[in-house]
Coordinates of N, CA, C and O in Angstrom, one line a residue:
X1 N -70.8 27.3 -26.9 CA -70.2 26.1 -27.4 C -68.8 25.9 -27.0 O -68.3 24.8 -26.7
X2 N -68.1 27.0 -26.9 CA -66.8 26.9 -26.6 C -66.4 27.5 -25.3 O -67.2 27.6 -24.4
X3 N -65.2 27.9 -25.2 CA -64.5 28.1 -23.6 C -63.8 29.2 -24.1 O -62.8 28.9 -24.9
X4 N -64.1 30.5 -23.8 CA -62.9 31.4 -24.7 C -61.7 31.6 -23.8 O -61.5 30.8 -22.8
X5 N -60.9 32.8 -24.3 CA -59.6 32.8 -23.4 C -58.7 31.5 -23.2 O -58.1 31.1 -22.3
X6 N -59.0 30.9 -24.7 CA -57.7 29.4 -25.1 C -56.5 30.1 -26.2 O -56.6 31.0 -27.1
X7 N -55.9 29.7 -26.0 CA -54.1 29.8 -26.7 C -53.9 28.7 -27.8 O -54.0 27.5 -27.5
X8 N -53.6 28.9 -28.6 CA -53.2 28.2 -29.9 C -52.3 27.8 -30.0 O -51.6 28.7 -30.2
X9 N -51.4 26.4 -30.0 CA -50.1 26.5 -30.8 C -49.6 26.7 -31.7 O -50.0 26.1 -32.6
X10 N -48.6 27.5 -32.1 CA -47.9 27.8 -34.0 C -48.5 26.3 -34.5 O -48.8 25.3 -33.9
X11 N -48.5 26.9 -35.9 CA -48.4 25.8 -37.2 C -47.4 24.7 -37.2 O -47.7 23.5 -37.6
X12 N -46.5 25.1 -36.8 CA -45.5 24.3 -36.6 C -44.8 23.2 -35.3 O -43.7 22.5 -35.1
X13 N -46.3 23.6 -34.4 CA -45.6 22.9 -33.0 C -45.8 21.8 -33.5 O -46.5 21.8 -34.5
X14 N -45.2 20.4 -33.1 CA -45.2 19.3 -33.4 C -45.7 18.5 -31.9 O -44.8 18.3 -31.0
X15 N -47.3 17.9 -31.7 CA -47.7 17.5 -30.5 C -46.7 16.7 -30.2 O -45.8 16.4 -31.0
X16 N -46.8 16.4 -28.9 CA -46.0 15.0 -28.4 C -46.7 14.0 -28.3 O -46.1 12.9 -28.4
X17 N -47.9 14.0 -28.2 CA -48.8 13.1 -28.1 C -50.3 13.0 -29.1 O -51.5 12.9 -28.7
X18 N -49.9 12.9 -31.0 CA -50.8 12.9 -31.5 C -52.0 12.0 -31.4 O -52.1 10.8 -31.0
X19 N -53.0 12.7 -31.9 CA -54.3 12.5 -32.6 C -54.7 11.6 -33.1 O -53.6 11.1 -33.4
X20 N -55.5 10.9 -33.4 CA -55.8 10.1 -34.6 C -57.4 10.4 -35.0 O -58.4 10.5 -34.4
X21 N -57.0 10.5 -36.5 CA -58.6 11.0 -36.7 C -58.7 9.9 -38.1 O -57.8 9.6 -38.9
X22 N -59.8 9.4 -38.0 CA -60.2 8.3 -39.0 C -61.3 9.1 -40.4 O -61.7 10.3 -40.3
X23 N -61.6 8.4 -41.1 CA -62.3 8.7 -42.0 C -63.1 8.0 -43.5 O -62.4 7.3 -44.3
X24 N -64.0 8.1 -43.7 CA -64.4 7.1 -44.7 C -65.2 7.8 -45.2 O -65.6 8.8 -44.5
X25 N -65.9 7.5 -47.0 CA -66.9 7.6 -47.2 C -68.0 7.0 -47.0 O -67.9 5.8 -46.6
X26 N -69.1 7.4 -47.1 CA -70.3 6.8 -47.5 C -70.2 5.4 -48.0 O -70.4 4.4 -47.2
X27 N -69.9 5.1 -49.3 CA -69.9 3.7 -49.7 C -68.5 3.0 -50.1 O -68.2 2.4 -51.1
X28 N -67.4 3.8 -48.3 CA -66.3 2.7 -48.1 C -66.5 1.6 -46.8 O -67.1 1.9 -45.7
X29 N -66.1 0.7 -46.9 CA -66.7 0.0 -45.7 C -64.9 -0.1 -44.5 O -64.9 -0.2 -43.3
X30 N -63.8 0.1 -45.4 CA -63.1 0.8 -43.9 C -62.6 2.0 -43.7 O -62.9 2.9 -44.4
X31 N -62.0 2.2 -43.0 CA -61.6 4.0 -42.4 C -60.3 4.0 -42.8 O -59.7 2.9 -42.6
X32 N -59.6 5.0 -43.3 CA -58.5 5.8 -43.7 C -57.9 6.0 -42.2 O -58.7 5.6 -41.3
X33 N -57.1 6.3 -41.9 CA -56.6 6.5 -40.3 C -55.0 7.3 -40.6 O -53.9 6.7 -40.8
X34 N -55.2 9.0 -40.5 CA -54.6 10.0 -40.8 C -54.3 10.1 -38.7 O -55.2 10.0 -37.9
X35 N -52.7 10.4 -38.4 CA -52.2 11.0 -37.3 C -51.9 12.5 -37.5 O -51.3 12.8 -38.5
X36 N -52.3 13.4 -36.6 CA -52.7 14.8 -36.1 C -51.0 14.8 -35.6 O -50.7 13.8 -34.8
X37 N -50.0 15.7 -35.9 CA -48.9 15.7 -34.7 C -48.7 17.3 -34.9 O -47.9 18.1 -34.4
X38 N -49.6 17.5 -35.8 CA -49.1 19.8 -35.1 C -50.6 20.3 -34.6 O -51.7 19.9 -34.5
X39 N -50.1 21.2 -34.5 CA -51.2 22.4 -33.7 C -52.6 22.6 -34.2 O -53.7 22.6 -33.7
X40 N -52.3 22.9 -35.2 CA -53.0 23.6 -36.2 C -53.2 22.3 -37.4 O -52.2 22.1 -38.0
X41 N -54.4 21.5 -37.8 CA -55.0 20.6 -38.8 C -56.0 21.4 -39.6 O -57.0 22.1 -39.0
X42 N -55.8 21.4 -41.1 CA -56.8 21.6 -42.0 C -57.0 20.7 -42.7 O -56.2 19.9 -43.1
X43 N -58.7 20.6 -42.8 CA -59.3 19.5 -43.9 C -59.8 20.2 -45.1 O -61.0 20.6 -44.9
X44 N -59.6 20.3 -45.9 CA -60.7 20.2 -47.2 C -59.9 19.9 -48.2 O -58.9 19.1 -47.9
X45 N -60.3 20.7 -50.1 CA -60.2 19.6 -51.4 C -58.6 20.7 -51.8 O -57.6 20.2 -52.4
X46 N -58.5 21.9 -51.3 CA -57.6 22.5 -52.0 C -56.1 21.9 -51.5 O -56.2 21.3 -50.4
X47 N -54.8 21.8 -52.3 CA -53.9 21.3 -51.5 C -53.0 21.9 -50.6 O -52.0 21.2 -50.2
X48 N -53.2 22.8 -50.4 CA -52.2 23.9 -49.3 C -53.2 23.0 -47.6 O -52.6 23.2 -46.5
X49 N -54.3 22.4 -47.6 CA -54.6 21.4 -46.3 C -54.0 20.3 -45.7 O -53.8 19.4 -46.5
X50 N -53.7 20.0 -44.8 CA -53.1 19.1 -44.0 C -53.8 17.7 -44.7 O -53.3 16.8 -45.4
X51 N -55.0 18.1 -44.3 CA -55.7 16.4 -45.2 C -56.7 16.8 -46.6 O -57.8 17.3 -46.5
X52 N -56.1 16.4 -47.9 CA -56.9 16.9 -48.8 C -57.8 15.9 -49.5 O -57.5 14.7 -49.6
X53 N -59.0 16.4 -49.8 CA -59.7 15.3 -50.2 C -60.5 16.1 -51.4 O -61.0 17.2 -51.6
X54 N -60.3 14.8 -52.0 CA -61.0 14.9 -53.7 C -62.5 14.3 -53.8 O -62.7 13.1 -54.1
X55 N -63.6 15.3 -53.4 CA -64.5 15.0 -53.1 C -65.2 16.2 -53.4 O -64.9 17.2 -52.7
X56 N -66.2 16.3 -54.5 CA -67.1 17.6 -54.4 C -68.0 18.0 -53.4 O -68.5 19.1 -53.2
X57 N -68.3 16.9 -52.8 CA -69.1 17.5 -51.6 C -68.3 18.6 -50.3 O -69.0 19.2 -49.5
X58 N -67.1 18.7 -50.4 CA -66.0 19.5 -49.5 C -65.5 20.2 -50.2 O -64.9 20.0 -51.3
X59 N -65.6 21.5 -49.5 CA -65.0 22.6 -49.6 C -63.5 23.4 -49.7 O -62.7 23.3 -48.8
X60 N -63.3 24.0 -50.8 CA -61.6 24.4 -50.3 C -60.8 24.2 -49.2 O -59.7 23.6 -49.4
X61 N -61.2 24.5 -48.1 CA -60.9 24.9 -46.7 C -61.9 24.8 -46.0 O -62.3 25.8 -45.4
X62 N -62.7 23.1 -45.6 CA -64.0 22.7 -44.5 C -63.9 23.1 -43.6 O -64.7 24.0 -43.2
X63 N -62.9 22.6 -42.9 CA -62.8 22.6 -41.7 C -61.1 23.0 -40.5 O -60.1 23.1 -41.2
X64 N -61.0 23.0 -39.1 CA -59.9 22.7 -38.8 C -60.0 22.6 -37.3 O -60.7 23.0 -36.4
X65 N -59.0 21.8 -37.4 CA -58.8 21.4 -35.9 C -57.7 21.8 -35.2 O -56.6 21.7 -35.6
X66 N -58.1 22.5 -34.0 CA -57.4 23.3 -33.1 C -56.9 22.8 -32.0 O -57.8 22.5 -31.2
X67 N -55.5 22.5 -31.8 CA -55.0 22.3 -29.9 C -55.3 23.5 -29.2 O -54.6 24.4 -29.6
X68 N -56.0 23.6 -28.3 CA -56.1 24.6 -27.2 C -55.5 24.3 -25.9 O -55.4 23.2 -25.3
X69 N -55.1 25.5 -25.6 CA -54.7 25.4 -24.4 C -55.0 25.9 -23.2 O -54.3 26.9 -23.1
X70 N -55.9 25.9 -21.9 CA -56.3 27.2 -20.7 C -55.5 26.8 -19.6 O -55.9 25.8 -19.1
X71 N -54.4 27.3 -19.2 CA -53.8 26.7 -18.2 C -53.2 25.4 -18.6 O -53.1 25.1 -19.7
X72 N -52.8 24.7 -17.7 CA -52.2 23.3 -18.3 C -52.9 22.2 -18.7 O -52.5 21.1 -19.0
X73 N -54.7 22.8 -18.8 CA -55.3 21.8 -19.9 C -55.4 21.9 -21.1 O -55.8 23.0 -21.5
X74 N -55.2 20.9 -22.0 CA -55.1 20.4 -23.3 C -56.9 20.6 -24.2 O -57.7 20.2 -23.4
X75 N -57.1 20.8 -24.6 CA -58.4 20.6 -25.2 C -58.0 21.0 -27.3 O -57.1 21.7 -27.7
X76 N -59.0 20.3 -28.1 CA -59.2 20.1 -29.1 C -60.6 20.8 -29.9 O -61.7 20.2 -29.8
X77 N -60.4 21.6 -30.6 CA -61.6 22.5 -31.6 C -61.9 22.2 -32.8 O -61.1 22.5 -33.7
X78 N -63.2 21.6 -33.1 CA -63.2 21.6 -34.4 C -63.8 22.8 -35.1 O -65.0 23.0 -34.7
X79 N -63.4 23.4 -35.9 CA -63.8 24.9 -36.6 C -64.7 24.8 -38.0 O -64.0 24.6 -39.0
X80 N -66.0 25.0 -38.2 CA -65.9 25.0 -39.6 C -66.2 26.5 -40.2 O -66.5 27.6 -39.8
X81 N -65.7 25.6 -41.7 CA -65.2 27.2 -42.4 C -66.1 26.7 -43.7 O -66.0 27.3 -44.7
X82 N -66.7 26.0 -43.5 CA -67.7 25.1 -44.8 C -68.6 26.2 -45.0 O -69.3 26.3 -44.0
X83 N -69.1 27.4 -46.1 CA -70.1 27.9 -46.2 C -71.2 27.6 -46.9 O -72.2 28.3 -46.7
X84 N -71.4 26.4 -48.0 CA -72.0 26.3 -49.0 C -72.5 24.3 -48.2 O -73.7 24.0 -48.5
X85 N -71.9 23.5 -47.4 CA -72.1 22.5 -46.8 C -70.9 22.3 -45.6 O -69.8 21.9 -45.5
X86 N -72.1 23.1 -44.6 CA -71.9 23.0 -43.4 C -71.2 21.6 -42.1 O -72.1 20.8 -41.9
X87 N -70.2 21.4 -41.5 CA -69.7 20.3 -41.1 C -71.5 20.1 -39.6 O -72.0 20.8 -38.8
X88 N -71.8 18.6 -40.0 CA -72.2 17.9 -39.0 C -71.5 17.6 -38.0 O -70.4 17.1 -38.2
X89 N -72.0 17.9 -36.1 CA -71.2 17.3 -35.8 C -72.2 16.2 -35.2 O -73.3 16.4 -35.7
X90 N -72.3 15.1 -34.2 CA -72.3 14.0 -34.0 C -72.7 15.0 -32.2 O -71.7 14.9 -31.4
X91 N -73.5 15.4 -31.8 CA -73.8 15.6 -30.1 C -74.3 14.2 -29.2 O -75.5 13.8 -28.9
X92 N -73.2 13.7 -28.9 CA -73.5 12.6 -28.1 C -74.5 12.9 -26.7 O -75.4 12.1 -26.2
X93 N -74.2 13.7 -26.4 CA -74.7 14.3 -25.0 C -76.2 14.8 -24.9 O -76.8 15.1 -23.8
X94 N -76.7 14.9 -26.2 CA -77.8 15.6 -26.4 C -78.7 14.8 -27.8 O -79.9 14.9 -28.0
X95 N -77.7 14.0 -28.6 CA -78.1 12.8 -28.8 C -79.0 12.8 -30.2 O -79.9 12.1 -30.7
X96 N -78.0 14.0 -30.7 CA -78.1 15.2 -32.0 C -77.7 15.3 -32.7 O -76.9 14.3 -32.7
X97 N -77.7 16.0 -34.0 CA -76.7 16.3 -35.2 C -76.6 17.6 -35.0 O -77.7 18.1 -34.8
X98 N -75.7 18.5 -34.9 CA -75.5 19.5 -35.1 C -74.8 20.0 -36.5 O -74.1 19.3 -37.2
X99 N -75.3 21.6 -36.8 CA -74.8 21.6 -37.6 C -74.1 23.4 -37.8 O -74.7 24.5 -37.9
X100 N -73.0 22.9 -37.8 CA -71.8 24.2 -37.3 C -72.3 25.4 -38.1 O -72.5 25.2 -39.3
X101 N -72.5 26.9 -37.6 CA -72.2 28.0 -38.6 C -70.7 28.0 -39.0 O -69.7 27.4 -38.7
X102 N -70.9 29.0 -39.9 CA -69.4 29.5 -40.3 C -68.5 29.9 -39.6 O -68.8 31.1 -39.3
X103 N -67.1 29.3 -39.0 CA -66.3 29.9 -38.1 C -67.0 29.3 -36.6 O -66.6 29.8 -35.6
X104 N -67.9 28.4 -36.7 CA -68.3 28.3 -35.4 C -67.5 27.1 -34.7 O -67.3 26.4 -35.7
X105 N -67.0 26.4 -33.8 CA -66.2 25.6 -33.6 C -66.9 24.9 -31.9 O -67.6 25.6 -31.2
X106 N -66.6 23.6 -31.7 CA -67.0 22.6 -31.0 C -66.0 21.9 -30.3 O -65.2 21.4 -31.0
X107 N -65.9 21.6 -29.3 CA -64.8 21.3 -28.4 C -65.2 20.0 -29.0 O -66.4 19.8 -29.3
X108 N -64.0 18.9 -29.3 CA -64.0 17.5 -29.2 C -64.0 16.5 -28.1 O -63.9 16.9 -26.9
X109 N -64.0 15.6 -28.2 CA -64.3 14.8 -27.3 C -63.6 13.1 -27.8 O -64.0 12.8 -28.9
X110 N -62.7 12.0 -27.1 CA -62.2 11.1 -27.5 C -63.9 10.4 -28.2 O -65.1 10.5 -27.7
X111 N -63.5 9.6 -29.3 CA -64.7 9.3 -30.0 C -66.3 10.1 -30.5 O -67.4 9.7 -30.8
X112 N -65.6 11.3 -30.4 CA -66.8 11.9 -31.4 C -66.5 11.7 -32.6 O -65.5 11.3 -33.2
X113 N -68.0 12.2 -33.3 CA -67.9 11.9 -34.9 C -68.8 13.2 -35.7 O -69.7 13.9 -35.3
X114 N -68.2 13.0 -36.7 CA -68.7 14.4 -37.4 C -68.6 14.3 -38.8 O -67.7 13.6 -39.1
X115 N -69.1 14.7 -39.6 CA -69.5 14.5 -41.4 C -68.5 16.2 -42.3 O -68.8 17.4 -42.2
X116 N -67.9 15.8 -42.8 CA -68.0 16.9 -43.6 C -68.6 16.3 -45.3 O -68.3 15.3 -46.0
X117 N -69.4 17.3 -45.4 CA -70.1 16.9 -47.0 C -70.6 14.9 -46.2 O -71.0 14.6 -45.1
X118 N -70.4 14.0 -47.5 CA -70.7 13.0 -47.5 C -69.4 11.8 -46.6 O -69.5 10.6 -46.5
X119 N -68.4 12.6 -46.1 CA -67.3 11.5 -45.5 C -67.4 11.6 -44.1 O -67.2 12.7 -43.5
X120 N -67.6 10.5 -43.5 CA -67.7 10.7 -42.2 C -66.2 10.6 -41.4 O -65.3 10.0 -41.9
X121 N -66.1 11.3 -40.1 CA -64.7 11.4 -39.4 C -65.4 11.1 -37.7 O -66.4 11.4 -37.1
X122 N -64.1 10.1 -37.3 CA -64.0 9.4 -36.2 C -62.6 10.3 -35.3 O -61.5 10.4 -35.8
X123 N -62.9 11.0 -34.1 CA -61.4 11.6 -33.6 C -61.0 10.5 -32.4 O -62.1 10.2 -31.8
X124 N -60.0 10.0 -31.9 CA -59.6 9.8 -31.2 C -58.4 10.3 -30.6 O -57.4 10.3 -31.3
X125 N -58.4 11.0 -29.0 CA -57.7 11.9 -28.3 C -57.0 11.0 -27.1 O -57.5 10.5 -26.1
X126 N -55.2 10.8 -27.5 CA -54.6 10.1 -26.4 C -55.3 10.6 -25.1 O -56.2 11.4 -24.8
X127 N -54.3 9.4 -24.3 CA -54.7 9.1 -22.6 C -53.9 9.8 -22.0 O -54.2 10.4 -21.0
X128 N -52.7 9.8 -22.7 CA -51.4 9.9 -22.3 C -50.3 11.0 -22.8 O -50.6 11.8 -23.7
X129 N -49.2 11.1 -22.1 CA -48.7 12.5 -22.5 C -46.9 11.4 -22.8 O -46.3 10.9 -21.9
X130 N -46.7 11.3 -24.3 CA -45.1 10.7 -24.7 C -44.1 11.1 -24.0 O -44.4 11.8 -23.0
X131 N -42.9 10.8 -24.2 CA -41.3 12.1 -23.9 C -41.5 13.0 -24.3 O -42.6 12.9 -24.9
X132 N -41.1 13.9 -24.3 CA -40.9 15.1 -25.3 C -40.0 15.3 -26.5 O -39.0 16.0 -26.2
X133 N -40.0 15.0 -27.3 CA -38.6 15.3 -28.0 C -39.2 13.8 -29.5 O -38.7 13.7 -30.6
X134 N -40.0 13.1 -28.9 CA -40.2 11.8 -29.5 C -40.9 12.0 -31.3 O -41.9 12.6 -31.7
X135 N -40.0 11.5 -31.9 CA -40.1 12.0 -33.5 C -41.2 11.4 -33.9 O -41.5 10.2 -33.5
X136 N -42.1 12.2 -34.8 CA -43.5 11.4 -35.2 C -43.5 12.1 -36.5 O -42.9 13.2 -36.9
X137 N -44.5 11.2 -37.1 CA -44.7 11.7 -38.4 C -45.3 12.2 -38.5 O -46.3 11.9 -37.9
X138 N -45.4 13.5 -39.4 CA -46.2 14.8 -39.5 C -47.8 14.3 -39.8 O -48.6 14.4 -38.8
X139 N -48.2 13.8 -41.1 CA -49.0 13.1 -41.1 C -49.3 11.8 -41.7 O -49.1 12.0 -42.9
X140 N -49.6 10.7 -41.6 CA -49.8 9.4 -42.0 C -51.1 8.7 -42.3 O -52.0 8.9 -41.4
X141 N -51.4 7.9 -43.4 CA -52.3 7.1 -43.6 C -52.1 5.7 -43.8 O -51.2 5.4 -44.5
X142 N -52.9 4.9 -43.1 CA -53.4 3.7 -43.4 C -54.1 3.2 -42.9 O -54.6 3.8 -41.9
X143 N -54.7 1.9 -43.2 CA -55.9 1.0 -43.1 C -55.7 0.0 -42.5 O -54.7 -0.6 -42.8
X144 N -56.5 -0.4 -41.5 CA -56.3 -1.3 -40.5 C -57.3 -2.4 -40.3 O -58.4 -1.8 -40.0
X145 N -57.5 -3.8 -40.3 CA -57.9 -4.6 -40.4 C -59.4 -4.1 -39.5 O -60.4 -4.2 -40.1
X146 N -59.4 -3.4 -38.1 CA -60.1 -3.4 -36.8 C -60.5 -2.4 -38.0 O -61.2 -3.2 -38.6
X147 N -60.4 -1.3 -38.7 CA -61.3 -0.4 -39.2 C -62.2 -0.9 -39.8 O -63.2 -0.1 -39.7
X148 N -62.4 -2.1 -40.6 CA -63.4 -2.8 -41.6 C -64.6 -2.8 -40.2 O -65.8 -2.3 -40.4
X149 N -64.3 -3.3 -39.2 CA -65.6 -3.6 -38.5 C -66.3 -2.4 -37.3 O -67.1 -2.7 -36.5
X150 N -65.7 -1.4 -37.4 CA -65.8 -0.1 -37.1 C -67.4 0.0 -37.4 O -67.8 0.3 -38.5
X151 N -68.3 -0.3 -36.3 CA -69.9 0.4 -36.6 C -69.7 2.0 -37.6 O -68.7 2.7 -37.6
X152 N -71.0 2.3 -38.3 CA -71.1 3.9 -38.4 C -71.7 4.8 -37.5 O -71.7 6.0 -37.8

């Protein structure tokens, strides 16, 4: 599933060129839209996670998302750590649901999608690489008109 012999950035690198990862429940009809700008992203309910969500269907600590690095390519991992409700992921390629073990992780891809518990998540992965040095916000939400008509 994955590509071993990848490098992590600290907790604290701050991308230059974040993330955007979307999100909704089941019976919301638009997407939350949280920006990715460090290395290291945690999702679940406890609050020491980057994105915490008050939702019994998720776990302490679901999931996380990893910047990788092999050489001067960039790549993105999603990890789950869900033992009791396992992260879905969305296999476009094969046209699938998968469904992660513990600790098992999945390279992303611009517009994959993937479920933890009952909330579904949308990733989108820039094109492009910013300045360097360019101040961004750690992390951000909001709602955007184009999310209401967002197919599932």
């Amino acid at each position: 599933k994955w590509i071993k012999g990848l490098t992590t950035p600290g907790e604290s690198t701050e991308l230059a060129n974040p993330l955007i990862l979307k999100y909704r429940r089941r019976d919301e009809k638009r997407y939350h839209t949280v920006e990715i700008s460090k290395g290291i992203f945690r999702i679940g309910r406890s609050n020491d996670n980057e994105l915490v969500l008050d939702n019994k269907t998720v776990e302490e600590q679901h999931g996380i998302i990893y910047q990788r690095y092999k050489g001067n390519q960039v790549f993105y991992e999603l990890v789950n750590n869900g033992k009791v409700n396992p992260i879905v992921y969305e296999n476009r390629e094969e046209n699938k649901k998968e469904y992660l073990k513990v600790k098992e992780g999945v390279k992303l891809e611009d517009h994959d999608e993937f479920y933890i518990g009952d909330i579904k998540f949308r990733i989108y992965i820039p094109g492009f690489i910013d300045a360097v040095g360019t101040e961004r916000v750690i992390m951000k939400e909001q709602e955007t008109e184009e999310d209401v008509n967002e197919e599932e």
